[in-house]
Short mmCIF file of C-alpha atoms and ligand atoms in Angstrom, two decimals:
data_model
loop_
_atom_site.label_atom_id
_atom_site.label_comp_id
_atom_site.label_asym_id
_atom_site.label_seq_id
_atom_site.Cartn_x
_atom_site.Cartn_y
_atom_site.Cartn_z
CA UNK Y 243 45.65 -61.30 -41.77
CA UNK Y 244 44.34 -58.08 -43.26
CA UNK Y 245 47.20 -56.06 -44.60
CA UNK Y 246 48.61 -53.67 -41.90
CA UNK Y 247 48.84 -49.89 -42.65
CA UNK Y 248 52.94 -49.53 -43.25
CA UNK Y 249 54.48 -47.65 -45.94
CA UNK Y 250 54.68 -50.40 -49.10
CA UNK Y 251 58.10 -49.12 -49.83
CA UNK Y 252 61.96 -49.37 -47.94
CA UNK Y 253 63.81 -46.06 -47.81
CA UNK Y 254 66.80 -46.14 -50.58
CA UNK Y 255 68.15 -42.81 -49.93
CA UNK Y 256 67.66 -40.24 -47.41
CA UNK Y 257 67.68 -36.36 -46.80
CA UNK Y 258 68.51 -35.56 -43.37
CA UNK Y 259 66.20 -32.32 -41.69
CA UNK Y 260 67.57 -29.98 -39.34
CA UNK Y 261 66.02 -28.98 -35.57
CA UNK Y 262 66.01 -25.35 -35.23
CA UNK Y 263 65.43 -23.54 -31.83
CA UNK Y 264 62.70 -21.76 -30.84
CA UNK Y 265 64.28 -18.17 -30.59
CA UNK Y 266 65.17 -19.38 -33.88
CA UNK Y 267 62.17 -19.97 -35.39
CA UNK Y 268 60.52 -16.60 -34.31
CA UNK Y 269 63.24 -14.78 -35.84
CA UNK Y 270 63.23 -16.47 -38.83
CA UNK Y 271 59.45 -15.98 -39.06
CA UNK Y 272 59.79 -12.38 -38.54
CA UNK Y 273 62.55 -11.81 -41.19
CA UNK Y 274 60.05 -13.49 -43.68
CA UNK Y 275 57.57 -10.92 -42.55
CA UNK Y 276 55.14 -13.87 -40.35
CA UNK Y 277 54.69 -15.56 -44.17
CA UNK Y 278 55.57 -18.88 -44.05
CA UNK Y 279 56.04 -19.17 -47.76
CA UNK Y 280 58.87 -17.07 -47.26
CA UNK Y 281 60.22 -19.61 -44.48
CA UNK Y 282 63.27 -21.14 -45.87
CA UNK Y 283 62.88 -24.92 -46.19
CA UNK Y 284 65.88 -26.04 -44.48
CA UNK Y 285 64.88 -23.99 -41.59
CA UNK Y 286 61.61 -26.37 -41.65
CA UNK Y 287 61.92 -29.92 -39.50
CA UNK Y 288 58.24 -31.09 -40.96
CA UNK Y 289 57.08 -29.77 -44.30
CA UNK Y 290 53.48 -29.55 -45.28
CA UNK Y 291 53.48 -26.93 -46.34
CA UNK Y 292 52.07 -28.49 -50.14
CA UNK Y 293 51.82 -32.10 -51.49
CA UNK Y 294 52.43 -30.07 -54.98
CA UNK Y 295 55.66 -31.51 -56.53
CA UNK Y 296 56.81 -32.26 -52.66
CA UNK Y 297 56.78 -36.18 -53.58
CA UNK Y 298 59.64 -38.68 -53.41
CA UNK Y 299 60.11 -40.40 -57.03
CA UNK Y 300 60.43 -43.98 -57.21
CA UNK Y 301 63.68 -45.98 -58.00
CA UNK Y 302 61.71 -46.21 -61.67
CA UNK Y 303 61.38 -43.03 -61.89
CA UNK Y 304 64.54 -42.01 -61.42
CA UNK Y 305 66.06 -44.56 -63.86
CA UNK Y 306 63.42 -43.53 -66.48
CA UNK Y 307 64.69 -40.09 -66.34
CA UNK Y 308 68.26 -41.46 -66.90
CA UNK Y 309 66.70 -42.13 -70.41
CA UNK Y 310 64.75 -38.99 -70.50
CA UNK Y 311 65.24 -37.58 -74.75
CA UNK Y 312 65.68 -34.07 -75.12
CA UNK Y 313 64.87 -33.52 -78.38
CA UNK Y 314 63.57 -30.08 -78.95
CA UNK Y 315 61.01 -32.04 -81.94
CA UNK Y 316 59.02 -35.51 -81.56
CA UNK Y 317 61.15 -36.47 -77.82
CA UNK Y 318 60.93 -40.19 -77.51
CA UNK Y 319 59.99 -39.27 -74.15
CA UNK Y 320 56.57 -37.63 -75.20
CA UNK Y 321 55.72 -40.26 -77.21
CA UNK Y 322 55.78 -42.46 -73.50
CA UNK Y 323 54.39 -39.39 -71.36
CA UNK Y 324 51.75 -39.68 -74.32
CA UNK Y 325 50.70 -43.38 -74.56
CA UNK Y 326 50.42 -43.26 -70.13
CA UNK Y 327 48.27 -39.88 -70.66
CA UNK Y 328 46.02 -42.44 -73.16
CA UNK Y 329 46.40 -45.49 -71.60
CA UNK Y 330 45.62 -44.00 -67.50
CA UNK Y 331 43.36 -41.42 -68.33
CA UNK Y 332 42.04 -42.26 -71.87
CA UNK Y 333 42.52 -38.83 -73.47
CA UNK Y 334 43.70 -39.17 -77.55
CA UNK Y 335 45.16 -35.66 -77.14
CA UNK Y 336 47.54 -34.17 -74.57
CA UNK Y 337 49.60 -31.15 -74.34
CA UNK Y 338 52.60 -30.47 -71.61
CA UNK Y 339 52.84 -27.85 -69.62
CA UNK Y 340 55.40 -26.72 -66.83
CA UNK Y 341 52.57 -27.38 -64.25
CA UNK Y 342 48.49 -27.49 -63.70
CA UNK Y 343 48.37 -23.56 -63.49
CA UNK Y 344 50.10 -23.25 -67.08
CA UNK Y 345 47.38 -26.21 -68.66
CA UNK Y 346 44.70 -23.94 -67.06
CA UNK Y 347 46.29 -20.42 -68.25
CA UNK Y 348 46.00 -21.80 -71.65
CA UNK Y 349 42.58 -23.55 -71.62
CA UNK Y 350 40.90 -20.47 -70.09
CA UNK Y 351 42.95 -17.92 -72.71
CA UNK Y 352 41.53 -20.06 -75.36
CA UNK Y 353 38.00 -20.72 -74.50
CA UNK Y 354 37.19 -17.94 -71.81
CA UNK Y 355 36.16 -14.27 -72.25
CA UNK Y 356 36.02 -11.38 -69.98
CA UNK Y 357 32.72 -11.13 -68.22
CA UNK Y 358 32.07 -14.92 -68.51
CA UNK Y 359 31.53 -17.47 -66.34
CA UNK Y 360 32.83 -20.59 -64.91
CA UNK Y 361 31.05 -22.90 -62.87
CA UNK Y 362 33.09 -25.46 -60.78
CA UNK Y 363 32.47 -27.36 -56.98
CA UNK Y 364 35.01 -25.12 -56.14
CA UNK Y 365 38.01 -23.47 -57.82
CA UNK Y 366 41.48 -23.68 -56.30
CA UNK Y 367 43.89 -20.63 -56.19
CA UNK Y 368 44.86 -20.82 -59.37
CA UNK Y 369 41.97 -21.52 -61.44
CA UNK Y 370 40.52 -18.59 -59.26
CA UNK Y 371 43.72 -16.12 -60.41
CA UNK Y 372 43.46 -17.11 -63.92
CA UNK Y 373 39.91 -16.55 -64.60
CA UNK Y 374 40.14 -13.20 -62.21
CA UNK Y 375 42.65 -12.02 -64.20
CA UNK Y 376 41.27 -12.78 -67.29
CA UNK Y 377 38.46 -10.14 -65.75
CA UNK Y 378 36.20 -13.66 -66.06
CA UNK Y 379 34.09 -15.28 -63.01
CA UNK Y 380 35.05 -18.53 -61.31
CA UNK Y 381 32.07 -19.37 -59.18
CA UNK Y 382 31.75 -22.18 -57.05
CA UNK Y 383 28.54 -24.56 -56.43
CA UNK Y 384 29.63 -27.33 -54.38
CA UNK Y 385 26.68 -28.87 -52.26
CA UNK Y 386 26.50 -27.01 -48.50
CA UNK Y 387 28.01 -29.99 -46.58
CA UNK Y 388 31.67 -29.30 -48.19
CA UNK Y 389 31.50 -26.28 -45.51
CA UNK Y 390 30.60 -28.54 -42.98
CA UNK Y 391 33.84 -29.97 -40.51
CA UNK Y 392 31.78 -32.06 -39.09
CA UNK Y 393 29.68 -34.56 -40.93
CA UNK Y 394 30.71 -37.75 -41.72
CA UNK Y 395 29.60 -37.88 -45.66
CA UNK Y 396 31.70 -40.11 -48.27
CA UNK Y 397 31.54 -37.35 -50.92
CA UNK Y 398 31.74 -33.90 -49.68
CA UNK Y 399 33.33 -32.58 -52.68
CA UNK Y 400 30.17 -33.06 -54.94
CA UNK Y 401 29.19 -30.42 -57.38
CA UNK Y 402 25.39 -28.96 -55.99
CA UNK Y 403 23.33 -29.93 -59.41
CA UNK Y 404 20.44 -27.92 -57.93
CA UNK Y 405 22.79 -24.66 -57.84
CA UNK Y 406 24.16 -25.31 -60.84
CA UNK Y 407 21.33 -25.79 -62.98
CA UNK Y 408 20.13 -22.28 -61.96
CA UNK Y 409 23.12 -20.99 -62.17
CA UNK Y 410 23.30 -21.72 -65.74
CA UNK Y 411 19.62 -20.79 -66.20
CA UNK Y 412 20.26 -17.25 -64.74
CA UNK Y 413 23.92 -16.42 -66.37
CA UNK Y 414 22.58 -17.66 -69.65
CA UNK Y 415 24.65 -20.63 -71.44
CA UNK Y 416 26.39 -17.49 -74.03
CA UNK Y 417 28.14 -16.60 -71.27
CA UNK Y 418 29.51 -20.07 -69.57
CA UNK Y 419 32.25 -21.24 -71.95
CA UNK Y 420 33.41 -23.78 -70.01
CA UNK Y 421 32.26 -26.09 -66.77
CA UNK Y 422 34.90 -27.54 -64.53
CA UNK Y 423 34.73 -30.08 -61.57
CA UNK Y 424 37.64 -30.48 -59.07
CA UNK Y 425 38.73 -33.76 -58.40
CA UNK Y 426 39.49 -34.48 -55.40
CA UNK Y 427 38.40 -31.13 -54.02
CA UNK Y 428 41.56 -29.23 -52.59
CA UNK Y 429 39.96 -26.08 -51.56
CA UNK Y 430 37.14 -28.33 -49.73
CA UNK Y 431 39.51 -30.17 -47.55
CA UNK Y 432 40.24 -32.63 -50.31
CA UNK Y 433 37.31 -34.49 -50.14
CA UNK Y 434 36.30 -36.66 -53.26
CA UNK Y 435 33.45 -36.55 -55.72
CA UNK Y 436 31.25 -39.17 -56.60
CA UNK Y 437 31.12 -40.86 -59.88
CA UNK Y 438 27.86 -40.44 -59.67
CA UNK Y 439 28.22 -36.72 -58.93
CA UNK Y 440 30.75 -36.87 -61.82
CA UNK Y 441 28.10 -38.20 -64.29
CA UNK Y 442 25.30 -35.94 -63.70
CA UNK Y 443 27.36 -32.85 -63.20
CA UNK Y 444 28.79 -34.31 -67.34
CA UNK Y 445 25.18 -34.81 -68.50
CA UNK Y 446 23.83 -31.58 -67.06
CA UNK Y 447 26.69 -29.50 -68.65
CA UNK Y 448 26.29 -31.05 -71.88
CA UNK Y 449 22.54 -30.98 -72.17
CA UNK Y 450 23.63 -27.16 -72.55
CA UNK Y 451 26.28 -27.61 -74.79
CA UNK Y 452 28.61 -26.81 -72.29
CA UNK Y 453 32.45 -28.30 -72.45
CA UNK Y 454 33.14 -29.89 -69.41
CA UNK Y 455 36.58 -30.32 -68.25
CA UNK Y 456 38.00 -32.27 -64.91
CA UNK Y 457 40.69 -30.31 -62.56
CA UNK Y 458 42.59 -34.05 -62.14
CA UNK Y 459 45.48 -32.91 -60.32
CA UNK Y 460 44.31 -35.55 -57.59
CA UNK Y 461 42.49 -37.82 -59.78
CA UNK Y 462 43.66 -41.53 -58.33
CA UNK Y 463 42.70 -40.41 -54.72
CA UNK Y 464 39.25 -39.59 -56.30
CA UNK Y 465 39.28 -43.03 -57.30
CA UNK Y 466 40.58 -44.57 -54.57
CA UNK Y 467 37.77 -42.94 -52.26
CA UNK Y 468 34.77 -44.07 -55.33
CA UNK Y 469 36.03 -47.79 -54.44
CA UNK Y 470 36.15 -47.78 -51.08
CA UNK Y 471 32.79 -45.08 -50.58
CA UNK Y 472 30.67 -45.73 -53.06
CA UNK Y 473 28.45 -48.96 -54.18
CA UNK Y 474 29.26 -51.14 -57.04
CA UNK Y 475 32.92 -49.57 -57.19
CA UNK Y 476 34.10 -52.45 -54.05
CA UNK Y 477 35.72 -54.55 -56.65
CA UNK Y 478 36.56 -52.79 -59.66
CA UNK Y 479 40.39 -52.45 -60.26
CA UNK Y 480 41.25 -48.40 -59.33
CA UNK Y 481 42.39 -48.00 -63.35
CA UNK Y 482 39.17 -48.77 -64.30
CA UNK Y 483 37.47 -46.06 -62.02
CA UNK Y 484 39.73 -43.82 -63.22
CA UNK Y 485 39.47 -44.35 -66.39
CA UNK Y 486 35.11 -44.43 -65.47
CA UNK Y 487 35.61 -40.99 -64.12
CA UNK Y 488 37.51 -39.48 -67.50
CA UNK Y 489 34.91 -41.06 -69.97
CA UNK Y 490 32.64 -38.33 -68.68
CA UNK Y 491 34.69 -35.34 -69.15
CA UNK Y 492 35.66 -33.40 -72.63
CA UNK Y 493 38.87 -33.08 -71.21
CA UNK Y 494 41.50 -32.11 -67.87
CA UNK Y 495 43.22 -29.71 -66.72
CA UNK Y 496 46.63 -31.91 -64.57
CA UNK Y 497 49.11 -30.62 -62.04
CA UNK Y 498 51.68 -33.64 -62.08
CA UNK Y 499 53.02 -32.54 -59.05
CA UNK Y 500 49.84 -34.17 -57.41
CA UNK Y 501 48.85 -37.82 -58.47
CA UNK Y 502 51.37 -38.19 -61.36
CA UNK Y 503 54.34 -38.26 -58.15
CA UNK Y 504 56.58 -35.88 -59.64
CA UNK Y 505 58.20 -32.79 -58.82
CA UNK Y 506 57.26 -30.39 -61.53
CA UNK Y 507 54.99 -30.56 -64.86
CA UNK Y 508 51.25 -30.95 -66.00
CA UNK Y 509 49.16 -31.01 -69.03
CA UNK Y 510 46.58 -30.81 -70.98
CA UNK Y 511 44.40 -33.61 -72.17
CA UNK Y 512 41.07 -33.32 -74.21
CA UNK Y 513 39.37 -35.37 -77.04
CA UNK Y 514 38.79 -33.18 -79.61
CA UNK Y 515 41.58 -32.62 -81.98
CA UNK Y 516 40.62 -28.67 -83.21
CA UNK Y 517 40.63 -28.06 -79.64
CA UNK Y 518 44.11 -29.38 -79.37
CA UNK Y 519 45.30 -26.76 -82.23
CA UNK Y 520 43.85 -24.05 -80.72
CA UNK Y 521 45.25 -24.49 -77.40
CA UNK Y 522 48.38 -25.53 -79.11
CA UNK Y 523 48.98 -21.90 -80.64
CA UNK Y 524 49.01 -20.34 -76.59
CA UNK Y 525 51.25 -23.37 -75.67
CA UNK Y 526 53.86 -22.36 -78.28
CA UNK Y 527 53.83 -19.22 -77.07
CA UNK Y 528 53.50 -19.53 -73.55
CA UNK Y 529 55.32 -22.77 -72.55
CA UNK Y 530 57.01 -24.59 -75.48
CA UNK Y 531 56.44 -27.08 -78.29
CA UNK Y 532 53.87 -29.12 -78.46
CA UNK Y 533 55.86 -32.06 -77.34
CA UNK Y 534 57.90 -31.00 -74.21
CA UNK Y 535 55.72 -27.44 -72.82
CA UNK Y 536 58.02 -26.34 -70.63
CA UNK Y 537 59.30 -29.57 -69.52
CA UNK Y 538 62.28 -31.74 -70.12
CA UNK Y 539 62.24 -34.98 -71.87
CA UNK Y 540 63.28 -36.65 -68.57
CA UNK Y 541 60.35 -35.33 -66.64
CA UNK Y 542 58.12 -36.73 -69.33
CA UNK Y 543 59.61 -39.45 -68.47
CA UNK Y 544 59.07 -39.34 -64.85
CA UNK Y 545 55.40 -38.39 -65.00
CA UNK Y 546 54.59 -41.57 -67.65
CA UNK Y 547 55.87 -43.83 -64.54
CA UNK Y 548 54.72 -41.81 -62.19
CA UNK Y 549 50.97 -41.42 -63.65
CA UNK Y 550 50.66 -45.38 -63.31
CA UNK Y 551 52.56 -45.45 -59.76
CA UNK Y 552 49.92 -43.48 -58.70
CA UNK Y 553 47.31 -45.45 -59.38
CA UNK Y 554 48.50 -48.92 -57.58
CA UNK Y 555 46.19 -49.69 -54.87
CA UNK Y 556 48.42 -50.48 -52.77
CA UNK Y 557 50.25 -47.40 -52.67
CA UNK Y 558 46.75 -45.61 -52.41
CA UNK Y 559 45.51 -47.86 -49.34
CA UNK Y 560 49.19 -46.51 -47.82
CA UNK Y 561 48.36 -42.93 -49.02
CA UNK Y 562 44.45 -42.76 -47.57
CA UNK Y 563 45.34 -44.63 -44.06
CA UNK Y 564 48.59 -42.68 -43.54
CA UNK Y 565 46.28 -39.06 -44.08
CA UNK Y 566 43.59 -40.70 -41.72
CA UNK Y 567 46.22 -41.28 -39.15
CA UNK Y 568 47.71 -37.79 -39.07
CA UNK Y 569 43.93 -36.46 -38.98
CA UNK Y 570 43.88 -38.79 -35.45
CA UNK Y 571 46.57 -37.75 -34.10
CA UNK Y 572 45.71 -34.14 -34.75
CA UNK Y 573 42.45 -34.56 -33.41
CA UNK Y 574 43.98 -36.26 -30.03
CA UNK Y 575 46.00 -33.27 -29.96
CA UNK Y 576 42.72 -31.20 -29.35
CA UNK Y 577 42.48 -29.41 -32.97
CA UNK Y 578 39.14 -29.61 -34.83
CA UNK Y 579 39.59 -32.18 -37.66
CA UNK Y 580 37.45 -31.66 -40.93
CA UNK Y 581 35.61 -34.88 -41.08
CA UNK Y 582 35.88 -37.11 -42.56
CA UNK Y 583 39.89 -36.66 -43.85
CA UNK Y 584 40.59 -36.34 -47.47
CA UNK Y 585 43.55 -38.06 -49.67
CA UNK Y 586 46.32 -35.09 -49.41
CA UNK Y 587 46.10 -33.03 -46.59
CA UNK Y 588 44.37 -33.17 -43.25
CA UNK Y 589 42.58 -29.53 -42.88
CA UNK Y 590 41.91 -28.67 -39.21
CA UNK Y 591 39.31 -25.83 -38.20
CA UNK Y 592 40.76 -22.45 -37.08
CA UNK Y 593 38.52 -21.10 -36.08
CA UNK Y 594 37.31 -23.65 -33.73
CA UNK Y 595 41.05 -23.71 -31.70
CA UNK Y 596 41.09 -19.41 -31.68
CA UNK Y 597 37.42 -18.11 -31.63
CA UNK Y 598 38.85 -14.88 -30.18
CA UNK Y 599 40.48 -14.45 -33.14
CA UNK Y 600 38.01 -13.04 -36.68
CA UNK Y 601 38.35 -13.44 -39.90
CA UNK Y 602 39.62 -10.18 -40.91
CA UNK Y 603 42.88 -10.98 -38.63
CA UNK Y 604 43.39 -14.80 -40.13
CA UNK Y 605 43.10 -16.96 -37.12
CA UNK Y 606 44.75 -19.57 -39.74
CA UNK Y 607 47.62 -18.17 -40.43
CA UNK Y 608 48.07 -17.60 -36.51
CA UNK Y 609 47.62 -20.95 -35.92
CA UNK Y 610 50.18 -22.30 -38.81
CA UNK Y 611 52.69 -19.42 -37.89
CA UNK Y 612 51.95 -20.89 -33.95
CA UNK Y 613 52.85 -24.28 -35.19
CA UNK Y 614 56.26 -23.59 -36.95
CA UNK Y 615 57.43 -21.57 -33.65
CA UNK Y 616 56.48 -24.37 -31.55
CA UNK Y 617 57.73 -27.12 -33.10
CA UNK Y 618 58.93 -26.50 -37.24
CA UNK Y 619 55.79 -27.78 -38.45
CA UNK Y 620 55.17 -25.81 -41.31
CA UNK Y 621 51.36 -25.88 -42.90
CA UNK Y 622 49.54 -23.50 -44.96
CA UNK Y 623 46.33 -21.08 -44.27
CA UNK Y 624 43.33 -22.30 -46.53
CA UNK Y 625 41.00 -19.16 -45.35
CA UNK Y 626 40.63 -15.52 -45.61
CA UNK Y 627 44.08 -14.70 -46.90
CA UNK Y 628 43.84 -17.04 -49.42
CA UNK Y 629 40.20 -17.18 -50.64
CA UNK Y 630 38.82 -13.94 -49.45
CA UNK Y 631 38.48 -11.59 -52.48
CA UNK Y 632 36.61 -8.62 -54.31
CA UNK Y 633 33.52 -9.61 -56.58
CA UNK Y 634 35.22 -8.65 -59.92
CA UNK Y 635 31.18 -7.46 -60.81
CA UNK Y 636 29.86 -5.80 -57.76
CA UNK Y 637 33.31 -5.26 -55.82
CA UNK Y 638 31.77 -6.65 -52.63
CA UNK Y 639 34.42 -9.03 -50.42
CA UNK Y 640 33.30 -12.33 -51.13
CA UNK Y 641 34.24 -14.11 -47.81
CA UNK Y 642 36.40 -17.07 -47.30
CA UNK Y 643 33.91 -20.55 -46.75
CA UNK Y 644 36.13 -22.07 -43.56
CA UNK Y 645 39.03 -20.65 -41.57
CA UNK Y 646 41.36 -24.18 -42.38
CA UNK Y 647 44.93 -24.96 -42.00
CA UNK Y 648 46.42 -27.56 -44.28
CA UNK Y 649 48.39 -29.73 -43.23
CA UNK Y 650 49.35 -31.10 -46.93
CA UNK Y 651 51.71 -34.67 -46.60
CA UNK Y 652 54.33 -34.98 -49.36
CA UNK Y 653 53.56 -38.52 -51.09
CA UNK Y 654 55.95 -41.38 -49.45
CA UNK Y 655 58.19 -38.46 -47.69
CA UNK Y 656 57.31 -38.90 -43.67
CA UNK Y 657 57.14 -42.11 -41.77
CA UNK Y 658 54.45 -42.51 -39.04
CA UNK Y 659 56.57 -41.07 -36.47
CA UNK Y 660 57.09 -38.05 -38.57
CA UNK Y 661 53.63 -37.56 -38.27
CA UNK Y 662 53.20 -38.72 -34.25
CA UNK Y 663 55.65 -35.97 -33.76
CA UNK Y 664 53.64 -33.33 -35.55
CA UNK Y 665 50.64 -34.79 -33.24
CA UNK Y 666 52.99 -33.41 -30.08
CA UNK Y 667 53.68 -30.05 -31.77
CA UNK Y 668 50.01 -29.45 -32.07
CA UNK Y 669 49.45 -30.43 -28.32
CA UNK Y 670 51.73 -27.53 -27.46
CA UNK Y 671 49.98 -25.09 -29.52
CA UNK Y 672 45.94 -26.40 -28.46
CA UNK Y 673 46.86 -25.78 -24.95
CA UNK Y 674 48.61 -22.03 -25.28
CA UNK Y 675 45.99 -21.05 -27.94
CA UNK Y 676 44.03 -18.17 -25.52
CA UNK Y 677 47.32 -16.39 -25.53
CA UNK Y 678 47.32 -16.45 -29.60
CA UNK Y 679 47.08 -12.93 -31.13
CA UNK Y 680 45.82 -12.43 -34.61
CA UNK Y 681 47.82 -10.65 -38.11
CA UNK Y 682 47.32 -7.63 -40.07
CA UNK Y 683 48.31 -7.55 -43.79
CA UNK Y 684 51.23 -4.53 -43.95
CA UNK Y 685 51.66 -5.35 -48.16
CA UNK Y 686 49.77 -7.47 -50.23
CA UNK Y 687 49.47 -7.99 -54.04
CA UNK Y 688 46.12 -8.33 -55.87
CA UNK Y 689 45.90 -11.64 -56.90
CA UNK Y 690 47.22 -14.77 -55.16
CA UNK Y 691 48.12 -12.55 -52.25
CA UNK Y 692 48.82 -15.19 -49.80
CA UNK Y 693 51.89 -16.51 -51.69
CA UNK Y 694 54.03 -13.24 -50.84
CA UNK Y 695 51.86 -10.81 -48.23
CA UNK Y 696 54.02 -9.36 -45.59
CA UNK Y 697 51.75 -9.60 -42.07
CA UNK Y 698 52.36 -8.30 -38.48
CA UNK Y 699 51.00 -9.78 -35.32
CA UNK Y 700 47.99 -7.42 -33.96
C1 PLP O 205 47.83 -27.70 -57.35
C2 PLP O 205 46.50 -27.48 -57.96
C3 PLP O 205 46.37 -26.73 -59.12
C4 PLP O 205 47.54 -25.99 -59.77
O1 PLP O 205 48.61 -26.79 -60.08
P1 PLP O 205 50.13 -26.24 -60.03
O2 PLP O 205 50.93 -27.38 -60.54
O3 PLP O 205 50.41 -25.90 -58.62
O4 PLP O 205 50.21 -25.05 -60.91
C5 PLP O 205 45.12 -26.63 -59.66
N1 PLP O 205 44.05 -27.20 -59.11
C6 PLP O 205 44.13 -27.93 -57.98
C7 PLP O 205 42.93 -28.57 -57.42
C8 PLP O 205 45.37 -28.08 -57.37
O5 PLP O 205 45.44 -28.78 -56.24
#
């Protein structure tokens, strides 16, 4: 008997989640000015909002943090979160941080200047913020088909090699201090990378003296996908991939929160030991010493159990299948499914579902703020409010790629009716979605706007 898709775990203590009405609902939405990051989360039934630091920590992690040291100096419990960085990723040299946007503050303050360049398939928010506001350039190059819903490709996430070799040829290498690749890729509906794509994307960065650095906050998906996608991977253990994909890379930016099944942290990892000293001097200052960076000794602790957790194959054959399945039921419901679905999040074309809607109103945010009336499904726009920006050169609005919403599942949170439910919700909406109006921004920061505009229905 092949093994059946059902959660490899038993449930050893629970958090019960609260129905709301619908006249409810649309209150609460309004008072949080139609942003559903400003939703309060027990006023949310199904959360997917983000599979960042969402996850439900194993009974080992939990007793690991029991024995958490918090030293200020030389914590027992870096000298674990230390030997798993080494021993799961390979990296001699890691630095903590309170999560992936502080390890990429500090890599970019040390290596980047303004005016520069950095390449990557494509950048997520917050690599995007911190170069921006650095007054640097995060471009992305990934190959055409990652803005394609529809075809059925293992590795849509792939760097373009073609694009990027000219655009290192035309921005000059003087100006590219650093070259990053984002695995899996979150802003391209989590879909992997190939270690093939990996290892050219390494050798054509370095045959221009480039440092290349891997965005790994979803690194054992990645992994997951090169064994089951890609050929000669079938039968090598999931560690070893992993460990495959790091040999190639100078170093990683790590959000934790994602494939290291904790609730908060990150780091820094990199090979080269002046590098680490350097970056060292912005950590002090920034996030703490050298051997805690913002963290506590007992979430050390929790991501050095957590970092090989995430890496059983068992757990990630439960993790892929249960995403698949939402993307099904979704797709049943009548959305648009990217295709094929990726390891965190099942990203659903808005466009498709409102095509009266444009761009410049945010049909995905209509339909996510549609889906929390209906039902207290809460999701998250991946489109123009989020990715839609000024050149920082020419000033011109760069458009967002895709209209998406995320749905984004918290690791080992939901059970499969959790997510058939969710399936009904989005029924509901599919079949009122002519009636859907569109939003206007009334107040909006510059950077990361999405996180805390206020919008009003058109
Ligand atoms: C979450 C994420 C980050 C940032 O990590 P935080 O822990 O949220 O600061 C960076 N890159 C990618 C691809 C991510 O998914």
């Amino acid at each position: 008997m092949s093994i059946p898709f059902v959660e490899p775990f038993r449930i050893k203590v629970v958090e019960p989640i609260k129905h709301t009405t619908r006249p409810e609902r649309e209150s609460i939405l309004a008072f949080a000015y139609n942003n559903l990051f400003g939703v309060p989360a027990e006023d949310v039934f199904i959360d997917f909002l983000s599979d960042s630091g969402t996850n439900a920590m194993s009974d080992r992690q939990w007793s690991a943090m029991m024995v958490g040291d918090e030293a200020y100096g030389g914590a027992r419990s870096f000298t674990h979160f230390e030997a798993a960085v080494r021993e799961v990723l390979g990296f001699p040299c890691v630095l903590p941080t309170h999560q992936g946007r502080g390890a990429e503050g500090i890599l970019f303050k040390t290596l980047v200047k303004p005016g520069q360049s950095v390449p990557n398939n494509r950048h997520f928010d917050t690599t995007q913020a911190n170069l921006l506001a650095l007054n640097a350039n995060p471009v992305d190059l990934a190959v055409d088909e990652a803005s394609d819903p529809h075809s059925l490709l293992p590795f849509k996430g792939n760097m373009d090699l073609g694009k990027l070799e000219r655009f290192i040829d035309q921005t000059g290498v003087e100006n590219i201090p650093i070259g990053m690749l984002t695995v899996t890729n979150n802003s391209a509906a989590g879909q992997p990378v190939s270690m093939a794509n990996i290892k050219a994307t390494s050798e054509l960065y370095r045959r221009y003296g480039i440092p290349f650095f891997l965005d790994a906050c979803r690194f054992s998906e990645n992994a997951w996908f090169i064994k089951q996608r890609e050929p000669g991977y079938a039968d090598r253990p999931v560690a070893e991939i992993a460990l495959e994909m790091f040999s190639y890379a100078d170093g990683c930016t790590m959000s934790a929160k994602k494939d290291a099944i904790v609730n908060m942290g990150g780091f820094i990892a990199c090979r080269d030991e002046d590098l680490k000293q350097k970056l060292a001097q912005h950590l002090i200052i920034q996030e703490g010493f050298i051997t805690y960076g913002g963290l506590t000794g007992r979430d050390l602790e929790a991501i050095a159990v957590g970092l090989h957790e995430g890496i059983s194959e068992d757990y990630l054959d439960y993790r892929e299948r249960h995403t698949r399945y939402l993307g099904e039921v979704l797709q049943s419901a009548g959305l648009q499914v990217y295709q094929p679905t990726g390891g965190h999040a099942v990203y659903v074309d808005a466009a498709h579902t409102l095509p009266h809607i444009p761009p410049a109103q945010f049909p995905g945010v209509a339909l996510a703020n549609q889906l929390y009336i209906e039902g207290g499904v809460r999701t998250v726009e991946i489109g123009s409010l989020m990715f839609s920006h000024p050149d920082p050169l020419t000033g011109e609005v760069i458009p967002a790629p895709n209209e998406m919403v995320r749905f984004a599942i918290p690791r080992r949170v939901y059970t499969r009716s959790h997510l058939d439910y969710v399936g009904e919700v989005a029924r509901e909406v599919v079949k009122n979605a002519a009636d859907l109006r569109g939003l206007e921004i009334t107040w909006a920061p510059e950077l990361l706007r999405h996180f805390i505009a206020r919008l009003a229905w058109v």
